[in-house]
Amino acid sequence: RCLSDWSSDVCSSDLESFEWMMSIRKRRIDELLAYFEFSRPLHEKEYDLLLQIGTIVARAICTEPNFRENSGVKELTAPGLSMAVDMGLLVADLIIDSSNGAVTWILLKSPRSDLSYNLPVLRGRSPRMILDPIRGSITESNAILNGTKLGNVWARTYEFWLDRLMGEGGPQGAPNGPG
């Protein structure tokens, strides 16, 4: 139900979902790291962590029961989707930590035509600079599963989006990365 009337852009269920996601994200990231026997990286080691854990997660995603094949098409199952979501949360958290507060989570409220409408996304220095790390990580995980991407995709995503979300003059979050 919406807070003011049915035409309102902010509904209590949207806010509750957003608040729930924000309240569990650290725990999900910590559990992902612990499961694969990693710890939170020291500042300036984020890229290296994402390269290392990304390689391991990519192998895990391509292992049953994290995917199933249906009529020759591979698709992520619930455990594989969970890993993909958690990797997206990790990338987002590392971007936020590296941005010194310039990048934040928001509930996307416009435009309504955006695929991420009513979902948690990252916003950079510019209000128009938006990143949906969860949807992006699921897409990249499917590409890994189907052999068109490698486990370095999360490190490269971190590098690419930190640079763009921060804009010119922001801190450097990663080296140039793999070629």
mmCIF file with all atom_site columns, C-alpha atoms in Angstrom:
data_model
loop_
_atom_site.group_PDB
_atom_site.id
_atom_site.type_symbol
_atom_site.label_atom_id
_atom_site.label_alt_id
_atom_site.label_comp_id
_atom_site.label_asym_id
_atom_site.label_entity_id
_atom_site.label_seq_id
_atom_site.pdbx_PDB_ins_code
_atom_site.Cartn_x
_atom_site.Cartn_y
_atom_site.Cartn_z
_atom_site.occupancy
_atom_site.B_iso_or_equiv
_atom_site.pdbx_formal_charge
_atom_site.auth_seq_id
_atom_site.auth_comp_id
_atom_site.auth_asym_id
_atom_site.auth_atom_id
_atom_site.pdbx_PDB_model_num
ATOM 1   C CA . ARG A 1 1   ? 0.000  0.000   0.000   1.00 0.00 ? 1   ARG A CA 1
ATOM 2   C CA . CYS A 1 2   ? 1.306  3.440   -0.880  1.00 0.00 ? 2   CYS A CA 1
ATOM 3   C CA . LEU A 1 3   ? 2.033  5.993   1.817   1.00 0.00 ? 3   LEU A CA 1
ATOM 4   C CA . SER A 1 4   ? -0.248 8.780   0.603   1.00 0.00 ? 4   SER A CA 1
ATOM 5   C CA . ASP A 1 5   ? -2.478 7.522   -2.191  1.00 0.00 ? 5   ASP A CA 1
ATOM 6   C CA . TRP A 1 6   ? -2.478 4.964   -4.987  1.00 0.00 ? 6   TRP A CA 1
ATOM 7   C CA . SER A 1 7   ? -0.730 7.371   -7.350  1.00 0.00 ? 7   SER A CA 1
ATOM 8   C CA . SER A 1 8   ? 2.211  7.823   -4.987  1.00 0.00 ? 8   SER A CA 1
ATOM 9   C CA . ASP A 1 9   ? 5.672  6.814   -6.192  1.00 0.00 ? 9   ASP A CA 1
ATOM 10  C CA . VAL A 1 10  ? 6.718  5.586   -2.742  1.00 0.00 ? 10  VAL A CA 1
ATOM 11  C CA . CYS A 1 11  ? 4.917  2.521   -1.451  1.00 0.00 ? 11  CYS A CA 1
ATOM 12  C CA . SER A 1 12  ? 5.494  1.085   2.005   1.00 0.00 ? 12  SER A CA 1
ATOM 13  C CA . SER A 1 13  ? 6.241  -2.365  0.564   1.00 0.00 ? 13  SER A CA 1
ATOM 14  C CA . ASP A 1 14  ? 8.985  -0.848  -1.645  1.00 0.00 ? 14  ASP A CA 1
ATOM 15  C CA . LEU A 1 15  ? 10.519 0.925   1.336   1.00 0.00 ? 15  LEU A CA 1
ATOM 16  C CA . GLU A 1 16  ? 10.259 -2.193  3.478   1.00 0.00 ? 16  GLU A CA 1
ATOM 17  C CA . SER A 1 17  ? 12.004 -4.273  0.806   1.00 0.00 ? 17  SER A CA 1
ATOM 18  C CA . PHE A 1 18  ? 14.724 -1.648  0.438   1.00 0.00 ? 18  PHE A CA 1
ATOM 19  C CA . GLU A 1 19  ? 15.248 -1.402  4.204   1.00 0.00 ? 19  GLU A CA 1
ATOM 20  C CA . TRP A 1 20  ? 15.309 -5.201  4.482   1.00 0.00 ? 20  TRP A CA 1
ATOM 21  C CA . MET A 1 21  ? 17.956 -5.488  1.750   1.00 0.00 ? 21  MET A CA 1
ATOM 22  C CA . MET A 1 22  ? 20.065 -2.795  3.386   1.00 0.00 ? 22  MET A CA 1
ATOM 23  C CA . SER A 1 23  ? 19.753 -4.506  6.781   1.00 0.00 ? 23  SER A CA 1
ATOM 24  C CA . ILE A 1 24  ? 20.962 -7.913  5.534   1.00 0.00 ? 24  ILE A CA 1
ATOM 25  C CA . ARG A 1 25  ? 23.558 -6.957  2.937   1.00 0.00 ? 25  ARG A CA 1
ATOM 26  C CA . LYS A 1 26  ? 26.570 -6.911  5.295   1.00 0.00 ? 26  LYS A CA 1
ATOM 27  C CA . ARG A 1 27  ? 25.612 -10.309 6.738   1.00 0.00 ? 27  ARG A CA 1
ATOM 28  C CA . ARG A 1 28  ? 25.170 -11.812 3.264   1.00 0.00 ? 28  ARG A CA 1
ATOM 29  C CA . ILE A 1 29  ? 28.537 -10.470 2.154   1.00 0.00 ? 29  ILE A CA 1
ATOM 30  C CA . ASP A 1 30  ? 30.250 -11.737 5.305   1.00 0.00 ? 30  ASP A CA 1
ATOM 31  C CA . GLU A 1 31  ? 28.670 -15.172 4.851   1.00 0.00 ? 31  GLU A CA 1
ATOM 32  C CA . LEU A 1 32  ? 29.765 -15.301 1.190   1.00 0.00 ? 32  LEU A CA 1
ATOM 33  C CA . LEU A 1 33  ? 33.329 -14.390 2.156   1.00 0.00 ? 33  LEU A CA 1
ATOM 34  C CA . ALA A 1 34  ? 33.375 -16.906 5.025   1.00 0.00 ? 34  ALA A CA 1
ATOM 35  C CA . TYR A 1 35  ? 31.931 -19.685 2.834   1.00 0.00 ? 35  TYR A CA 1
ATOM 36  C CA . PHE A 1 36  ? 34.786 -19.265 0.358   1.00 0.00 ? 36  PHE A CA 1
ATOM 37  C CA . GLU A 1 37  ? 37.297 -18.653 3.197   1.00 0.00 ? 37  GLU A CA 1
ATOM 38  C CA . PHE A 1 38  ? 38.019 -14.988 2.488   1.00 0.00 ? 38  PHE A CA 1
ATOM 39  C CA . SER A 1 39  ? 37.932 -11.934 4.733   1.00 0.00 ? 39  SER A CA 1
ATOM 40  C CA . ARG A 1 40  ? 37.156 -8.309  4.003   1.00 0.00 ? 40  ARG A CA 1
ATOM 41  C CA . PRO A 1 41  ? 40.030 -6.764  2.081   1.00 0.00 ? 41  PRO A CA 1
ATOM 42  C CA . LEU A 1 42  ? 42.302 -4.025  3.273   1.00 0.00 ? 42  LEU A CA 1
ATOM 43  C CA . HIS A 1 43  ? 41.784 -0.720  1.478   1.00 0.00 ? 43  HIS A CA 1
ATOM 44  C CA . GLU A 1 44  ? 43.356 -0.787  -1.985  1.00 0.00 ? 44  GLU A CA 1
ATOM 45  C CA . LYS A 1 45  ? 43.145 -4.597  -2.117  1.00 0.00 ? 45  LYS A CA 1
ATOM 46  C CA . GLU A 1 46  ? 39.508 -4.730  -3.275  1.00 0.00 ? 46  GLU A CA 1
ATOM 47  C CA . TYR A 1 47  ? 40.363 -5.460  -6.894  1.00 0.00 ? 47  TYR A CA 1
ATOM 48  C CA . ASP A 1 48  ? 42.653 -8.348  -5.907  1.00 0.00 ? 48  ASP A CA 1
ATOM 49  C CA . LEU A 1 49  ? 39.989 -9.849  -3.639  1.00 0.00 ? 49  LEU A CA 1
ATOM 50  C CA . LEU A 1 50  ? 37.414 -9.678  -6.436  1.00 0.00 ? 50  LEU A CA 1
ATOM 51  C CA . LEU A 1 51  ? 39.826 -11.375 -8.846  1.00 0.00 ? 51  LEU A CA 1
ATOM 52  C CA . GLN A 1 52  ? 40.462 -14.194 -6.376  1.00 0.00 ? 52  GLN A CA 1
ATOM 53  C CA . ILE A 1 53  ? 36.950 -14.805 -5.105  1.00 0.00 ? 53  ILE A CA 1
ATOM 54  C CA . GLY A 1 54  ? 35.493 -14.195 -8.574  1.00 0.00 ? 54  GLY A CA 1
ATOM 55  C CA . THR A 1 55  ? 37.497 -17.087 -10.006 1.00 0.00 ? 55  THR A CA 1
ATOM 56  C CA . ILE A 1 56  ? 36.252 -19.402 -7.257  1.00 0.00 ? 56  ILE A CA 1
ATOM 57  C CA . VAL A 1 57  ? 32.631 -18.226 -7.474  1.00 0.00 ? 57  VAL A CA 1
ATOM 58  C CA . ALA A 1 58  ? 32.690 -18.614 -11.269 1.00 0.00 ? 58  ALA A CA 1
ATOM 59  C CA . ARG A 1 59  ? 33.727 -22.264 -10.850 1.00 0.00 ? 59  ARG A CA 1
ATOM 60  C CA . ALA A 1 60  ? 31.042 -22.777 -8.196  1.00 0.00 ? 60  ALA A CA 1
ATOM 61  C CA . ILE A 1 61  ? 28.326 -21.248 -10.373 1.00 0.00 ? 61  ILE A CA 1
ATOM 62  C CA . CYS A 1 62  ? 29.195 -23.750 -13.109 1.00 0.00 ? 62  CYS A CA 1
ATOM 63  C CA . THR A 1 63  ? 28.789 -26.683 -10.715 1.00 0.00 ? 63  THR A CA 1
ATOM 64  C CA . GLU A 1 64  ? 25.514 -28.394 -9.893  1.00 0.00 ? 64  GLU A CA 1
ATOM 65  C CA . PRO A 1 65  ? 23.308 -27.663 -7.935  1.00 0.00 ? 65  PRO A CA 1
ATOM 66  C CA . ASN A 1 66  ? 24.024 -23.995 -8.743  1.00 0.00 ? 66  ASN A CA 1
ATOM 67  C CA . PHE A 1 67  ? 22.652 -24.362 -12.256 1.00 0.00 ? 67  PHE A CA 1
ATOM 68  C CA . ARG A 1 68  ? 20.473 -26.657 -14.306 1.00 0.00 ? 68  ARG A CA 1
ATOM 69  C CA . GLU A 1 69  ? 20.269 -27.356 -17.972 1.00 0.00 ? 69  GLU A CA 1
ATOM 70  C CA . ASN A 1 70  ? 16.859 -27.175 -19.573 1.00 0.00 ? 70  ASN A CA 1
ATOM 71  C CA . SER A 1 71  ? 16.552 -28.040 -23.279 1.00 0.00 ? 71  SER A CA 1
ATOM 72  C CA . GLY A 1 72  ? 20.231 -27.278 -23.781 1.00 0.00 ? 72  GLY A CA 1
ATOM 73  C CA . VAL A 1 73  ? 20.065 -23.898 -22.011 1.00 0.00 ? 73  VAL A CA 1
ATOM 74  C CA . LYS A 1 74  ? 21.948 -23.435 -18.738 1.00 0.00 ? 74  LYS A CA 1
ATOM 75  C CA . GLU A 1 75  ? 20.227 -21.350 -16.075 1.00 0.00 ? 75  GLU A CA 1
ATOM 76  C CA . LEU A 1 76  ? 21.092 -20.472 -12.510 1.00 0.00 ? 76  LEU A CA 1
ATOM 77  C CA . THR A 1 77  ? 19.173 -22.207 -9.731  1.00 0.00 ? 77  THR A CA 1
ATOM 78  C CA . ALA A 1 78  ? 18.376 -20.597 -6.353  1.00 0.00 ? 78  ALA A CA 1
ATOM 79  C CA . PRO A 1 79  ? 21.846 -21.333 -4.892  1.00 0.00 ? 79  PRO A CA 1
ATOM 80  C CA . GLY A 1 80  ? 23.545 -19.949 -8.015  1.00 0.00 ? 80  GLY A CA 1
ATOM 81  C CA . LEU A 1 81  ? 21.330 -16.861 -7.996  1.00 0.00 ? 81  LEU A CA 1
ATOM 82  C CA . SER A 1 82  ? 22.167 -16.321 -4.314  1.00 0.00 ? 82  SER A CA 1
ATOM 83  C CA . MET A 1 83  ? 25.878 -16.371 -5.119  1.00 0.00 ? 83  MET A CA 1
ATOM 84  C CA . ALA A 1 84  ? 25.311 -13.942 -7.989  1.00 0.00 ? 84  ALA A CA 1
ATOM 85  C CA . VAL A 1 85  ? 23.302 -11.558 -5.782  1.00 0.00 ? 85  VAL A CA 1
ATOM 86  C CA . ASP A 1 86  ? 25.872 -11.766 -2.988  1.00 0.00 ? 86  ASP A CA 1
ATOM 87  C CA . MET A 1 87  ? 28.719 -11.027 -5.405  1.00 0.00 ? 87  MET A CA 1
ATOM 88  C CA . GLY A 1 88  ? 26.762 -7.982  -6.612  1.00 0.00 ? 88  GLY A CA 1
ATOM 89  C CA . LEU A 1 89  ? 26.340 -6.853  -3.008  1.00 0.00 ? 89  LEU A CA 1
ATOM 90  C CA . LEU A 1 90  ? 30.078 -7.357  -2.407  1.00 0.00 ? 90  LEU A CA 1
ATOM 91  C CA . VAL A 1 91  ? 31.020 -5.301  -5.472  1.00 0.00 ? 91  VAL A CA 1
ATOM 92  C CA . ALA A 1 92  ? 28.588 -2.569  -4.385  1.00 0.00 ? 92  ALA A CA 1
ATOM 93  C CA . ASP A 1 93  ? 29.913 -2.536  -0.834  1.00 0.00 ? 93  ASP A CA 1
ATOM 94  C CA . LEU A 1 94  ? 33.503 -2.259  -2.038  1.00 0.00 ? 94  LEU A CA 1
ATOM 95  C CA . ILE A 1 95  ? 32.563 0.585   -4.396  1.00 0.00 ? 95  ILE A CA 1
ATOM 96  C CA . ILE A 1 96  ? 30.835 2.423   -1.530  1.00 0.00 ? 96  ILE A CA 1
ATOM 97  C CA . ASP A 1 97  ? 33.801 1.867   0.809   1.00 0.00 ? 97  ASP A CA 1
ATOM 98  C CA . SER A 1 98  ? 36.233 3.117   -1.852  1.00 0.00 ? 98  SER A CA 1
ATOM 99  C CA . SER A 1 99  ? 34.125 6.186   -2.672  1.00 0.00 ? 99  SER A CA 1
ATOM 100 C CA . ASN A 1 100 ? 34.509 7.902   0.710   1.00 0.00 ? 100 ASN A CA 1
ATOM 101 C CA . GLY A 1 101 ? 30.740 8.398   0.893   1.00 0.00 ? 101 GLY A CA 1
ATOM 102 C CA . ALA A 1 102 ? 30.249 9.730   -2.628  1.00 0.00 ? 102 ALA A CA 1
ATOM 103 C CA . VAL A 1 103 ? 28.396 6.579   -3.730  1.00 0.00 ? 103 VAL A CA 1
ATOM 104 C CA . THR A 1 104 ? 25.261 5.480   -1.853  1.00 0.00 ? 104 THR A CA 1
ATOM 105 C CA . TRP A 1 105 ? 22.371 3.038   -2.070  1.00 0.00 ? 105 TRP A CA 1
ATOM 106 C CA . ILE A 1 106 ? 19.031 4.511   -3.125  1.00 0.00 ? 106 ILE A CA 1
ATOM 107 C CA . LEU A 1 107 ? 15.623 3.145   -4.036  1.00 0.00 ? 107 LEU A CA 1
ATOM 108 C CA . LEU A 1 108 ? 15.263 4.025   -7.728  1.00 0.00 ? 108 LEU A CA 1
ATOM 109 C CA . LYS A 1 109 ? 12.022 5.948   -8.222  1.00 0.00 ? 109 LYS A CA 1
ATOM 110 C CA . SER A 1 110 ? 12.373 7.263   -11.763 1.00 0.00 ? 110 SER A CA 1
ATOM 111 C CA . PRO A 1 111 ? 12.093 6.796   -14.580 1.00 0.00 ? 111 PRO A CA 1
ATOM 112 C CA . ARG A 1 112 ? 9.326  4.248   -14.252 1.00 0.00 ? 112 ARG A CA 1
ATOM 113 C CA . SER A 1 113 ? 10.461 2.643   -17.504 1.00 0.00 ? 113 SER A CA 1
ATOM 114 C CA . ASP A 1 114 ? 13.844 1.691   -15.981 1.00 0.00 ? 114 ASP A CA 1
ATOM 115 C CA . LEU A 1 115 ? 14.264 -2.053  -15.340 1.00 0.00 ? 115 LEU A CA 1
ATOM 116 C CA . SER A 1 116 ? 15.585 -1.186  -11.873 1.00 0.00 ? 116 SER A CA 1
ATOM 117 C CA . TYR A 1 117 ? 12.564 0.946   -10.930 1.00 0.00 ? 117 TYR A CA 1
ATOM 118 C CA . ASN A 1 118 ? 11.644 0.339   -7.245  1.00 0.00 ? 118 ASN A CA 1
ATOM 119 C CA . LEU A 1 119 ? 14.873 -1.603  -6.681  1.00 0.00 ? 119 LEU A CA 1
ATOM 120 C CA . PRO A 1 120 ? 17.987 -0.755  -4.669  1.00 0.00 ? 120 PRO A CA 1
ATOM 121 C CA . VAL A 1 121 ? 20.708 0.738   -6.866  1.00 0.00 ? 121 VAL A CA 1
ATOM 122 C CA . LEU A 1 122 ? 23.900 2.718   -6.368  1.00 0.00 ? 122 LEU A CA 1
ATOM 123 C CA . ARG A 1 123 ? 24.005 6.418   -7.156  1.00 0.00 ? 123 ARG A CA 1
ATOM 124 C CA . GLY A 1 124 ? 27.266 8.234   -7.769  1.00 0.00 ? 124 GLY A CA 1
ATOM 125 C CA . ARG A 1 125 ? 28.206 11.886  -7.529  1.00 0.00 ? 125 ARG A CA 1
ATOM 126 C CA . SER A 1 126 ? 25.877 12.698  -10.383 1.00 0.00 ? 126 SER A CA 1
ATOM 127 C CA . PRO A 1 127 ? 22.204 11.864  -9.737  1.00 0.00 ? 127 PRO A CA 1
ATOM 128 C CA . ARG A 1 128 ? 22.065 10.455  -13.275 1.00 0.00 ? 128 ARG A CA 1
ATOM 129 C CA . MET A 1 129 ? 24.920 7.995   -12.611 1.00 0.00 ? 129 MET A CA 1
ATOM 130 C CA . ILE A 1 130 ? 23.116 4.828   -11.506 1.00 0.00 ? 130 ILE A CA 1
ATOM 131 C CA . LEU A 1 131 ? 24.362 1.241   -11.160 1.00 0.00 ? 131 LEU A CA 1
ATOM 132 C CA . ASP A 1 132 ? 22.263 -1.842  -10.455 1.00 0.00 ? 132 ASP A CA 1
ATOM 133 C CA . PRO A 1 133 ? 24.934 -4.150  -9.015  1.00 0.00 ? 133 PRO A CA 1
ATOM 134 C CA . ILE A 1 134 ? 22.544 -6.992  -8.260  1.00 0.00 ? 134 ILE A CA 1
ATOM 135 C CA . ARG A 1 135 ? 20.978 -7.225  -11.725 1.00 0.00 ? 135 ARG A CA 1
ATOM 136 C CA . GLY A 1 136 ? 24.412 -6.720  -13.267 1.00 0.00 ? 136 GLY A CA 1
ATOM 137 C CA . SER A 1 137 ? 25.941 -9.537  -11.237 1.00 0.00 ? 137 SER A CA 1
ATOM 138 C CA . ILE A 1 138 ? 23.114 -11.918 -12.162 1.00 0.00 ? 138 ILE A CA 1
ATOM 139 C CA . THR A 1 139 ? 23.605 -11.062 -15.847 1.00 0.00 ? 139 THR A CA 1
ATOM 140 C CA . GLU A 1 140 ? 27.369 -11.580 -15.609 1.00 0.00 ? 140 GLU A CA 1
ATOM 141 C CA . SER A 1 141 ? 26.876 -14.862 -13.714 1.00 0.00 ? 141 SER A CA 1
ATOM 142 C CA . ASN A 1 142 ? 24.660 -16.140 -16.514 1.00 0.00 ? 142 ASN A CA 1
ATOM 143 C CA . ALA A 1 143 ? 27.363 -15.148 -18.996 1.00 0.00 ? 143 ALA A CA 1
ATOM 144 C CA . ILE A 1 144 ? 29.937 -17.097 -16.951 1.00 0.00 ? 144 ILE A CA 1
ATOM 145 C CA . LEU A 1 145 ? 27.607 -20.087 -16.873 1.00 0.00 ? 145 LEU A CA 1
ATOM 146 C CA . ASN A 1 146 ? 27.261 -19.955 -20.651 1.00 0.00 ? 146 ASN A CA 1
ATOM 147 C CA . GLY A 1 147 ? 30.980 -19.509 -21.265 1.00 0.00 ? 147 GLY A CA 1
ATOM 148 C CA . THR A 1 148 ? 31.063 -15.917 -22.512 1.00 0.00 ? 148 THR A CA 1
ATOM 149 C CA . LYS A 1 149 ? 32.618 -14.306 -19.403 1.00 0.00 ? 149 LYS A CA 1
ATOM 150 C CA . LEU A 1 150 ? 35.299 -15.255 -16.866 1.00 0.00 ? 150 LEU A CA 1
ATOM 151 C CA . GLY A 1 151 ? 35.585 -14.946 -13.095 1.00 0.00 ? 151 GLY A CA 1
ATOM 152 C CA . ASN A 1 152 ? 37.424 -11.626 -13.441 1.00 0.00 ? 152 ASN A CA 1
ATOM 153 C CA . VAL A 1 153 ? 34.135 -9.972  -14.382 1.00 0.00 ? 153 VAL A CA 1
ATOM 154 C CA . TRP A 1 154 ? 33.413 -8.727  -10.832 1.00 0.00 ? 154 TRP A CA 1
ATOM 155 C CA . ALA A 1 155 ? 36.863 -7.119  -10.494 1.00 0.00 ? 155 ALA A CA 1
ATOM 156 C CA . ARG A 1 156 ? 36.440 -5.445  -13.861 1.00 0.00 ? 156 ARG A CA 1
ATOM 157 C CA . THR A 1 157 ? 32.923 -4.305  -12.912 1.00 0.00 ? 157 THR A CA 1
ATOM 158 C CA . TYR A 1 158 ? 34.288 -2.812  -9.685  1.00 0.00 ? 158 TYR A CA 1
ATOM 159 C CA . GLU A 1 159 ? 37.027 -0.975  -11.542 1.00 0.00 ? 159 GLU A CA 1
ATOM 160 C CA . PHE A 1 160 ? 34.724 0.293   -14.310 1.00 0.00 ? 160 PHE A CA 1
ATOM 161 C CA . TRP A 1 161 ? 31.880 1.471   -12.086 1.00 0.00 ? 161 TRP A CA 1
ATOM 162 C CA . LEU A 1 162 ? 33.989 2.978   -9.327  1.00 0.00 ? 162 LEU A CA 1
ATOM 163 C CA . ASP A 1 163 ? 35.662 5.137   -11.938 1.00 0.00 ? 163 ASP A CA 1
ATOM 164 C CA . ARG A 1 164 ? 32.347 6.236   -13.468 1.00 0.00 ? 164 ARG A CA 1
ATOM 165 C CA . LEU A 1 165 ? 30.376 6.665   -10.249 1.00 0.00 ? 165 LEU A CA 1
ATOM 166 C CA . MET A 1 166 ? 33.105 8.800   -8.747  1.00 0.00 ? 166 MET A CA 1
ATOM 167 C CA . GLY A 1 167 ? 33.754 10.872  -11.836 1.00 0.00 ? 167 GLY A CA 1
ATOM 168 C CA . GLU A 1 168 ? 36.992 12.677  -12.502 1.00 0.00 ? 168 GLU A CA 1
ATOM 169 C CA . GLY A 1 169 ? 39.126 13.382  -9.467  1.00 0.00 ? 169 GLY A CA 1
ATOM 170 C CA . GLY A 1 170 ? 37.771 10.478  -7.391  1.00 0.00 ? 170 GLY A CA 1
ATOM 171 C CA . PRO A 1 171 ? 40.031 7.964   -5.678  1.00 0.00 ? 171 PRO A CA 1
ATOM 172 C CA . GLN A 1 172 ? 41.526 5.264   -7.820  1.00 0.00 ? 172 GLN A CA 1
ATOM 173 C CA . GLY A 1 173 ? 39.901 1.998   -6.802  1.00 0.00 ? 173 GLY A CA 1
ATOM 174 C CA . ALA A 1 174 ? 41.876 -0.492  -8.816  1.00 0.00 ? 174 ALA A CA 1
ATOM 175 C CA . PRO A 1 175 ? 44.748 -0.943  -11.180 1.00 0.00 ? 175 PRO A CA 1
ATOM 176 C CA . ASN A 1 176 ? 44.050 -1.111  -14.894 1.00 0.00 ? 176 ASN A CA 1
ATOM 177 C CA . GLY A 1 177 ? 43.069 -4.742  -14.519 1.00 0.00 ? 177 GLY A CA 1
ATOM 178 C CA . PRO A 1 178 ? 43.306 -7.602  -16.962 1.00 0.00 ? 178 PRO A CA 1
ATOM 179 C CA . GLY A 1 179 ? 43.563 -6.816  -20.651 1.00 0.00 ? 179 GLY A CA 1
#
